[in-house]
Amino acid sequence: DIVMTQSPDSLAVSLGEVATINCRSSQSLLYSSNNKNYLVWYQQKPGQPPKLLISWATTRESGVPDRFSGSGSGTDFSLTISRLQAEDVAVYYCQQYHLSPPTFGQGTKLEI
Amino acid sequence: QAQLVESGGGVVQPGRPLRLSCAASGFIFSDFSLHWVRQAPGKGLEWLSVISYDGNTKYYADSVKGRFTISRDNSNNTVSLQMDSLRPEDTAVYFCARGPRWSYYFDSWGQGSLVTVSS
């Protein structure tokens, strides 16, 4: 199985600042035939299910603020949240879907 | 807007079965794969199973293979997870999630159903 490792495990950032969460996979998530990275990011607030933020490593889902951006390729990826707001407090997960079974990172807890 | 609502959770003794159901609405059910994902208390997310849009293909995580069975009813827009031989380590919130037909990520989730396996 592909192992997904996020860093840091927790992160405290001031309002209005930038938060960056990293995700590393044990195998490349880049599929050469379509040049796409099979990685998504989710946000999970307490007591709620995860919410899809970004697919294909960089494509923001409809309705997701443009403060959220994804980057990276191959085995190293990042989620950047700019102009941090109180509502961004959550646990963030990366997940690969390049190979079955789909696997998640352990999560990064973002606090203000 | 897609909506998924799980039901059937509760407290069950080790070794006993339990069946979860998920009712879907707001989208063309037969166009999407359906998955089950669980989250143990205070822990991360674990994918369990997928059933293809037409019900012909099913896959399972090793942790539940042979014990859990996924099924769907495209006429009633429901997906189910039959869980047999439950263990204490199966205690978790179980989420039903929708995925695109050909990719294993999850673009819509239910609120989850808590399953507690305890004597």
PDB file of C-alpha atoms in Angstrom:
ATOM      1  CA  ASP A   1       0.000   0.000   0.000  1.00  0.00           C
ATOM      2  CA  ILE A   2       1.111   3.575  -0.602  1.00  0.00           C
ATOM      3  CA  VAL A   3       2.007   5.267   2.680  1.00  0.00           C
ATOM      4  CA  MET A   4       1.052   8.925   3.042  1.00  0.00           C
ATOM      5  CA  THR A   5       2.944  11.009   5.585  1.00  0.00           C
ATOM      6  CA  GLN A   6       1.877  14.512   6.539  1.00  0.00           C
ATOM      7  CA  SER A   7       3.902  17.157   8.306  1.00  0.00           C
ATOM      8  CA  PRO A   8       3.570  18.706  10.737  1.00  0.00           C
ATOM      9  CA  ASP A   9       1.086  16.788  12.886  1.00  0.00           C
ATOM     10  CA  SER A  10      -0.203  20.082  14.245  1.00  0.00           C
ATOM     11  CA  LEU A  11       0.231  23.688  13.338  1.00  0.00           C
ATOM     12  CA  ALA A  12      -0.669  26.977  15.000  1.00  0.00           C
ATOM     13  CA  VAL A  13      -0.885  30.024  12.759  1.00  0.00           C
ATOM     14  CA  SER A  14      -2.047  33.577  13.429  1.00  0.00           C
ATOM     15  CA  LEU A  15      -5.152  35.002  11.822  1.00  0.00           C
ATOM     16  CA  GLY A  16      -4.383  36.508   8.444  1.00  0.00           C
ATOM     17  CA  GLU A  17      -1.153  34.573   8.049  1.00  0.00           C
ATOM     18  CA  VAL A  18      -0.251  31.621   5.813  1.00  0.00           C
ATOM     19  CA  ALA A  19      -0.465  27.948   6.785  1.00  0.00           C
ATOM     20  CA  THR A  20       1.348  25.268   4.821  1.00  0.00           C
ATOM     21  CA  ILE A  21       0.741  21.548   5.259  1.00  0.00           C
ATOM     22  CA  ASN A  22       2.962  18.992   3.586  1.00  0.00           C
ATOM     23  CA  CYS A  23       2.195  15.504   2.345  1.00  0.00           C
ATOM     24  CA  ARG A  24       4.672  12.914   1.099  1.00  0.00           C
ATOM     25  CA  SER A  25       3.816   9.625  -0.579  1.00  0.00           C
ATOM     26  CA  SER A  26       5.901   6.461  -0.559  1.00  0.00           C
ATOM     27  CA  GLN A  27       5.450   6.147  -4.341  1.00  0.00           C
ATOM     28  CA  SER A  28       4.966   8.645  -7.101  1.00  0.00           C
ATOM     29  CA  LEU A  29       1.354   9.709  -7.597  1.00  0.00           C
ATOM     30  CA  LEU A  30       2.049  11.065 -11.078  1.00  0.00           C
ATOM     31  CA  TYR A  31       0.468   9.018 -13.852  1.00  0.00           C
ATOM     32  CA  SER A  32       2.635   9.549 -16.894  1.00  0.00           C
ATOM     33  CA  SER A  33      -0.040   8.823 -19.483  1.00  0.00           C
ATOM     34  CA  ASN A  34      -2.116  11.879 -18.481  1.00  0.00           C
ATOM     35  CA  ASN A  35       0.454  13.853 -16.460  1.00  0.00           C
ATOM     36  CA  LYS A  36      -1.921  14.034 -13.506  1.00  0.00           C
ATOM     37  CA  ASN A  37      -1.167  13.608  -9.819  1.00  0.00           C
ATOM     38  CA  TYR A  38      -3.696  11.407  -8.051  1.00  0.00           C
ATOM     39  CA  LEU A  39      -3.901  13.310  -4.776  1.00  0.00           C
ATOM     40  CA  VAL A  40      -6.689  15.106  -2.940  1.00  0.00           C
ATOM     41  CA  TRP A  41      -6.972  17.256   0.167  1.00  0.00           C
ATOM     42  CA  TYR A  42      -9.848  17.200   2.660  1.00  0.00           C
ATOM     43  CA  GLN A  43     -10.837  19.470   5.504  1.00  0.00           C
ATOM     44  CA  GLN A  44     -12.576  17.965   8.538  1.00  0.00           C
ATOM     45  CA  LYS A  45     -14.089  20.168  11.204  1.00  0.00           C
ATOM     46  CA  PRO A  46     -15.040  18.711  14.615  1.00  0.00           C
ATOM     47  CA  GLY A  47     -18.144  16.553  14.461  1.00  0.00           C
ATOM     48  CA  GLN A  48     -18.380  16.819  10.684  1.00  0.00           C
ATOM     49  CA  PRO A  49     -17.454  14.549   7.794  1.00  0.00           C
ATOM     50  CA  PRO A  50     -14.472  15.425   5.641  1.00  0.00           C
ATOM     51  CA  LYS A  51     -14.995  17.963   2.885  1.00  0.00           C
ATOM     52  CA  LEU A  52     -13.175  17.714  -0.422  1.00  0.00           C
ATOM     53  CA  LEU A  53     -11.073  20.818  -1.039  1.00  0.00           C
ATOM     54  CA  ILE A  54      -8.681  19.955  -3.855  1.00  0.00           C
ATOM     55  CA  SER A  55      -8.422  17.122  -6.357  1.00  0.00           C
ATOM     56  CA  TRP A  56      -5.682  16.209  -8.847  1.00  0.00           C
ATOM     57  CA  ALA A  57      -3.257  17.885  -6.419  1.00  0.00           C
ATOM     58  CA  THR A  58      -4.067  21.399  -7.616  1.00  0.00           C
ATOM     59  CA  THR A  59      -7.709  21.663  -8.731  1.00  0.00           C
ATOM     60  CA  ARG A  60      -9.875  23.514  -6.231  1.00  0.00           C
ATOM     61  CA  GLU A  61     -13.425  22.197  -5.881  1.00  0.00           C
ATOM     62  CA  SER A  62     -16.358  24.433  -6.664  1.00  0.00           C
ATOM     63  CA  GLY A  63     -17.152  26.747  -3.757  1.00  0.00           C
ATOM     64  CA  VAL A  64     -13.790  26.364  -2.047  1.00  0.00           C
ATOM     65  CA  PRO A  65     -12.263  29.782  -1.346  1.00  0.00           C
ATOM     66  CA  ASP A  66      -9.252  30.700  -3.443  1.00  0.00           C
ATOM     67  CA  ARG A  67      -7.293  31.085  -0.203  1.00  0.00           C
ATOM     68  CA  PHE A  68      -6.817  27.313  -0.456  1.00  0.00           C
ATOM     69  CA  SER A  69      -4.276  26.107  -2.986  1.00  0.00           C
ATOM     70  CA  GLY A  70      -2.547  22.832  -3.691  1.00  0.00           C
ATOM     71  CA  SER A  71       0.859  22.268  -5.200  1.00  0.00           C
ATOM     72  CA  GLY A  72       3.440  19.598  -5.803  1.00  0.00           C
ATOM     73  CA  SER A  73       4.035  16.594  -8.011  1.00  0.00           C
ATOM     74  CA  GLY A  74       5.361  13.080  -7.812  1.00  0.00           C
ATOM     75  CA  THR A  75       5.817  12.332  -4.137  1.00  0.00           C
ATOM     76  CA  ASP A  76       5.784  15.757  -2.479  1.00  0.00           C
ATOM     77  CA  PHE A  77       2.710  17.918  -2.131  1.00  0.00           C
ATOM     78  CA  SER A  78       1.530  20.923  -0.157  1.00  0.00           C
ATOM     79  CA  LEU A  79      -1.714  22.561   0.862  1.00  0.00           C
ATOM     80  CA  THR A  80      -1.407  26.299   1.437  1.00  0.00           C
ATOM     81  CA  ILE A  81      -4.032  28.347   3.204  1.00  0.00           C
ATOM     82  CA  SER A  82      -3.486  32.077   2.883  1.00  0.00           C
ATOM     83  CA  ARG A  83      -5.149  34.869   4.853  1.00  0.00           C
ATOM     84  CA  LEU A  84      -6.033  32.390   7.591  1.00  0.00           C
ATOM     85  CA  GLN A  85      -9.501  32.767   9.084  1.00  0.00           C
ATOM     86  CA  ALA A  86     -10.969  31.383  12.302  1.00  0.00           C
ATOM     87  CA  GLU A  87     -13.249  29.105  10.264  1.00  0.00           C
ATOM     88  CA  ASP A  88     -10.197  27.307   8.853  1.00  0.00           C
ATOM     89  CA  VAL A  89      -9.574  25.550  12.178  1.00  0.00           C
ATOM     90  CA  ALA A  90      -9.824  21.881  11.258  1.00  0.00           C
ATOM     91  CA  VAL A  91      -7.891  18.707  10.610  1.00  0.00           C
ATOM     92  CA  TYR A  92      -6.592  18.434   7.066  1.00  0.00           C
ATOM     93  CA  TYR A  93      -5.966  15.125   5.312  1.00  0.00           C
ATOM     94  CA  CYS A  94      -4.259  14.224   2.079  1.00  0.00           C
ATOM     95  CA  GLN A  95      -5.274  11.053   0.237  1.00  0.00           C
ATOM     96  CA  GLN A  96      -3.836   9.242  -2.755  1.00  0.00           C
ATOM     97  CA  TYR A  97      -5.983   7.512  -5.341  1.00  0.00           C
ATOM     98  CA  HIS A  98      -3.246   6.418  -7.711  1.00  0.00           C
ATOM     99  CA  LEU A  99      -3.302   2.831  -6.497  1.00  0.00           C
ATOM    100  CA  SER A 100      -5.831   0.773  -4.583  1.00  0.00           C
ATOM    101  CA  PRO A 101      -6.376   0.830  -1.707  1.00  0.00           C
ATOM    102  CA  PRO A 102      -6.793   4.581  -1.422  1.00  0.00           C
ATOM    103  CA  THR A 103      -4.790   5.732   1.588  1.00  0.00           C
ATOM    104  CA  PHE A 104      -4.831   8.825   3.768  1.00  0.00           C
ATOM    105  CA  GLY A 105      -2.234  10.809   5.594  1.00  0.00           C
ATOM    106  CA  GLN A 106      -2.506  10.821   9.376  1.00  0.00           C
ATOM    107  CA  GLY A 107      -3.944  14.327   9.397  1.00  0.00           C
ATOM    108  CA  THR A 108      -2.661  17.764  10.370  1.00  0.00           C
ATOM    109  CA  LYS A 109      -4.493  19.726  13.044  1.00  0.00           C
ATOM    110  CA  LEU A 110      -4.594  23.434  12.253  1.00  0.00           C
ATOM    111  CA  GLU A 111      -5.184  25.851  15.117  1.00  0.00           C
ATOM    112  CA  ILE A 112      -5.171  29.589  15.483  1.00  0.00           C
TER     113      ILE A 112
ATOM    114  CA  GLN B   1     -26.991  18.931  -4.094  1.00  0.00           C
ATOM    115  CA  ALA B   2     -25.825  15.445  -3.219  1.00  0.00           C
ATOM    116  CA  GLN B   3     -26.975  14.066   0.099  1.00  0.00           C
ATOM    117  CA  LEU B   4     -25.974  10.822   1.797  1.00  0.00           C
ATOM    118  CA  VAL B   5     -27.595   9.657   5.026  1.00  0.00           C
ATOM    119  CA  GLU B   6     -26.293   6.661   6.945  1.00  0.00           C
ATOM    120  CA  SER B   7     -28.325   4.542   9.321  1.00  0.00           C
ATOM    121  CA  GLY B   8     -28.016   1.308  11.261  1.00  0.00           C
ATOM    122  CA  GLY B   9     -25.214   2.081  13.675  1.00  0.00           C
ATOM    123  CA  GLY B  10     -25.287   1.202  17.341  1.00  0.00           C
ATOM    124  CA  VAL B  11     -23.750  -0.955  20.022  1.00  0.00           C
ATOM    125  CA  VAL B  12     -23.062  -4.587  19.128  1.00  0.00           C
ATOM    126  CA  GLN B  13     -21.273  -7.411  20.897  1.00  0.00           C
ATOM    127  CA  PRO B  14     -18.027  -8.828  19.510  1.00  0.00           C
ATOM    128  CA  GLY B  15     -18.656 -11.535  16.951  1.00  0.00           C
ATOM    129  CA  ARG B  16     -22.153 -10.277  16.143  1.00  0.00           C
ATOM    130  CA  PRO B  17     -23.260  -8.770  12.807  1.00  0.00           C
ATOM    131  CA  LEU B  18     -24.556  -5.322  11.947  1.00  0.00           C
ATOM    132  CA  ARG B  19     -25.818  -3.810   8.722  1.00  0.00           C
ATOM    133  CA  LEU B  20     -25.333  -0.192   7.759  1.00  0.00           C
ATOM    134  CA  SER B  21     -27.351   1.521   5.083  1.00  0.00           C
ATOM    135  CA  CYS B  22     -26.863   4.763   3.211  1.00  0.00           C
ATOM    136  CA  ALA B  23     -29.663   6.559   1.398  1.00  0.00           C
ATOM    137  CA  ALA B  24     -28.650   8.888  -1.410  1.00  0.00           C
ATOM    138  CA  SER B  25     -30.454  11.774  -3.040  1.00  0.00           C
ATOM    139  CA  GLY B  26     -29.784  14.821  -5.154  1.00  0.00           C
ATOM    140  CA  PHE B  27     -27.748  13.136  -7.876  1.00  0.00           C
ATOM    141  CA  ILE B  28     -27.921  10.357 -10.444  1.00  0.00           C
ATOM    142  CA  PHE B  29     -27.067   7.477  -8.143  1.00  0.00           C
ATOM    143  CA  SER B  30     -26.150   5.003 -10.868  1.00  0.00           C
ATOM    144  CA  ASP B  31     -23.462   7.340 -12.245  1.00  0.00           C
ATOM    145  CA  PHE B  32     -21.204   7.094  -9.215  1.00  0.00           C
ATOM    146  CA  SER B  33     -19.132   4.627  -7.240  1.00  0.00           C
ATOM    147  CA  LEU B  34     -20.025   4.386  -3.566  1.00  0.00           C
ATOM    148  CA  HIS B  35     -17.542   3.819  -0.778  1.00  0.00           C
ATOM    149  CA  TRP B  36     -17.426   3.176   2.937  1.00  0.00           C
ATOM    150  CA  VAL B  37     -14.760   4.929   5.007  1.00  0.00           C
ATOM    151  CA  ARG B  38     -14.381   4.730   8.766  1.00  0.00           C
ATOM    152  CA  GLN B  39     -12.801   6.794  11.495  1.00  0.00           C
ATOM    153  CA  ALA B  40     -11.983   5.307  14.889  1.00  0.00           C
ATOM    154  CA  PRO B  41     -12.505   7.684  17.811  1.00  0.00           C
ATOM    155  CA  GLY B  42      -9.857  10.401  17.720  1.00  0.00           C
ATOM    156  CA  LYS B  43      -8.085   8.742  14.808  1.00  0.00           C
ATOM    157  CA  GLY B  44      -7.650   9.205  11.070  1.00  0.00           C
ATOM    158  CA  LEU B  45      -9.561   7.968   8.065  1.00  0.00           C
ATOM    159  CA  GLU B  46      -9.511   4.396   6.737  1.00  0.00           C
ATOM    160  CA  TRP B  47     -11.036   3.360   3.416  1.00  0.00           C
ATOM    161  CA  LEU B  48     -12.962   0.104   3.671  1.00  0.00           C
ATOM    162  CA  SER B  49     -14.782  -0.779   0.480  1.00  0.00           C
ATOM    163  CA  VAL B  50     -16.049   0.387  -2.895  1.00  0.00           C
ATOM    164  CA  ILE B  51     -18.830  -0.743  -5.178  1.00  0.00           C
ATOM    165  CA  SER B  52     -18.843   0.365  -8.778  1.00  0.00           C
ATOM    166  CA  TYR B  53     -21.633   2.416 -10.345  1.00  0.00           C
ATOM    167  CA  ASP B  54     -23.267  -0.726 -11.754  1.00  0.00           C
ATOM    168  CA  GLY B  55     -22.613  -2.941  -8.735  1.00  0.00           C
ATOM    169  CA  ASN B  56     -20.467  -5.359 -10.709  1.00  0.00           C
ATOM    170  CA  THR B  57     -17.131  -4.542  -9.090  1.00  0.00           C
ATOM    171  CA  LYS B  58     -16.374  -4.560  -5.392  1.00  0.00           C
ATOM    172  CA  TYR B  59     -13.136  -4.135  -3.523  1.00  0.00           C
ATOM    173  CA  TYR B  60     -12.274  -4.320   0.158  1.00  0.00           C
ATOM    174  CA  ALA B  61      -9.500  -3.296   2.499  1.00  0.00           C
ATOM    175  CA  ASP B  62      -7.529  -6.210   3.899  1.00  0.00           C
ATOM    176  CA  SER B  63      -8.726  -5.299   7.391  1.00  0.00           C
ATOM    177  CA  VAL B  64     -12.342  -6.173   6.520  1.00  0.00           C
ATOM    178  CA  LYS B  65     -12.024  -8.595   3.603  1.00  0.00           C
ATOM    179  CA  GLY B  66     -14.068 -11.714   4.250  1.00  0.00           C
ATOM    180  CA  ARG B  67     -16.039 -10.065   7.069  1.00  0.00           C
ATOM    181  CA  PHE B  68     -17.721  -7.096   5.380  1.00  0.00           C
ATOM    182  CA  THR B  69     -19.888  -7.128   2.257  1.00  0.00           C
ATOM    183  CA  ILE B  70     -20.897  -4.062   0.249  1.00  0.00           C
ATOM    184  CA  SER B  71     -23.999  -3.938  -1.917  1.00  0.00           C
ATOM    185  CA  ARG B  72     -26.144  -1.369  -3.682  1.00  0.00           C
ATOM    186  CA  ASP B  73     -29.670  -1.005  -4.985  1.00  0.00           C
ATOM    187  CA  ASN B  74     -29.776   1.423  -7.884  1.00  0.00           C
ATOM    188  CA  SER B  75     -33.573   1.337  -7.990  1.00  0.00           C
ATOM    189  CA  ASN B  76     -33.808   2.609  -4.414  1.00  0.00           C
ATOM    190  CA  ASN B  77     -30.632   4.734  -4.339  1.00  0.00           C
ATOM    191  CA  THR B  78     -29.142   2.888  -1.391  1.00  0.00           C
ATOM    192  CA  VAL B  79     -25.818   1.313  -0.544  1.00  0.00           C
ATOM    193  CA  SER B  80     -25.288  -1.074   2.332  1.00  0.00           C
ATOM    194  CA  LEU B  81     -22.448  -2.546   4.320  1.00  0.00           C
ATOM    195  CA  GLN B  82     -23.038  -5.906   5.960  1.00  0.00           C
ATOM    196  CA  MET B  83     -20.548  -6.297   8.776  1.00  0.00           C
ATOM    197  CA  ASP B  84     -20.045  -9.761  10.215  1.00  0.00           C
ATOM    198  CA  SER B  85     -17.758 -11.095  12.945  1.00  0.00           C
ATOM    199  CA  LEU B  86     -17.327  -7.628  14.406  1.00  0.00           C
ATOM    200  CA  ARG B  87     -14.322  -6.912  16.584  1.00  0.00           C
ATOM    201  CA  PRO B  88     -13.689  -4.197  19.187  1.00  0.00           C
ATOM    202  CA  GLU B  89     -11.220  -2.595  16.762  1.00  0.00           C
ATOM    203  CA  ASP B  90     -14.099  -2.071  14.316  1.00  0.00           C
ATOM    204  CA  THR B  91     -15.463   0.595  16.661  1.00  0.00           C
ATOM    205  CA  ALA B  92     -15.634   3.764  14.574  1.00  0.00           C
ATOM    206  CA  VAL B  93     -17.801   6.262  12.795  1.00  0.00           C
ATOM    207  CA  TYR B  94     -18.667   4.798   9.410  1.00  0.00           C
ATOM    208  CA  PHE B  95     -19.078   7.189   6.508  1.00  0.00           C
ATOM    209  CA  CYS B  96     -20.774   6.539   3.229  1.00  0.00           C
ATOM    210  CA  ALA B  97     -19.037   8.523   0.473  1.00  0.00           C
ATOM    211  CA  ARG B  98     -19.566   9.140  -3.201  1.00  0.00           C
ATOM    212  CA  GLY B  99     -16.787   8.890  -5.698  1.00  0.00           C
ATOM    213  CA  PRO B 100     -16.355   9.623  -9.398  1.00  0.00           C
ATOM    214  CA  ARG B 101     -16.883   6.612 -11.590  1.00  0.00           C
ATOM    215  CA  TRP B 102     -13.211   5.935 -12.302  1.00  0.00           C
ATOM    216  CA  SER B 103     -11.306   7.512  -9.424  1.00  0.00           C
ATOM    217  CA  TYR B 104     -11.116   6.550  -5.780  1.00  0.00           C
ATOM    218  CA  TYR B 105     -11.600   9.858  -4.084  1.00  0.00           C
ATOM    219  CA  PHE B 106     -14.673  11.115  -2.309  1.00  0.00           C
ATOM    220  CA  ASP B 107     -16.523  14.247  -3.353  1.00  0.00           C
ATOM    221  CA  SER B 108     -19.524  13.912  -1.073  1.00  0.00           C
ATOM    222  CA  TRP B 109     -19.840  12.348   2.369  1.00  0.00           C
ATOM    223  CA  GLY B 110     -22.609  11.382   4.740  1.00  0.00           C
ATOM    224  CA  GLN B 111     -22.614  12.562   8.339  1.00  0.00           C
ATOM    225  CA  GLY B 112     -21.535   9.141   9.553  1.00  0.00           C
ATOM    226  CA  SER B 113     -22.947   6.400  11.757  1.00  0.00           C
ATOM    227  CA  LEU B 114     -21.259   5.320  14.982  1.00  0.00           C
ATOM    228  CA  VAL B 115     -20.650   1.623  15.477  1.00  0.00           C
ATOM    229  CA  THR B 116     -19.461   0.507  18.902  1.00  0.00           C
ATOM    230  CA  VAL B 117     -18.324  -3.083  19.324  1.00  0.00           C
ATOM    231  CA  SER B 118     -18.298  -3.936  23.004  1.00  0.00           C
ATOM    232  CA  SER B 119     -19.472  -6.614  25.356  1.00  0.00           C
TER     233      SER B 119
END
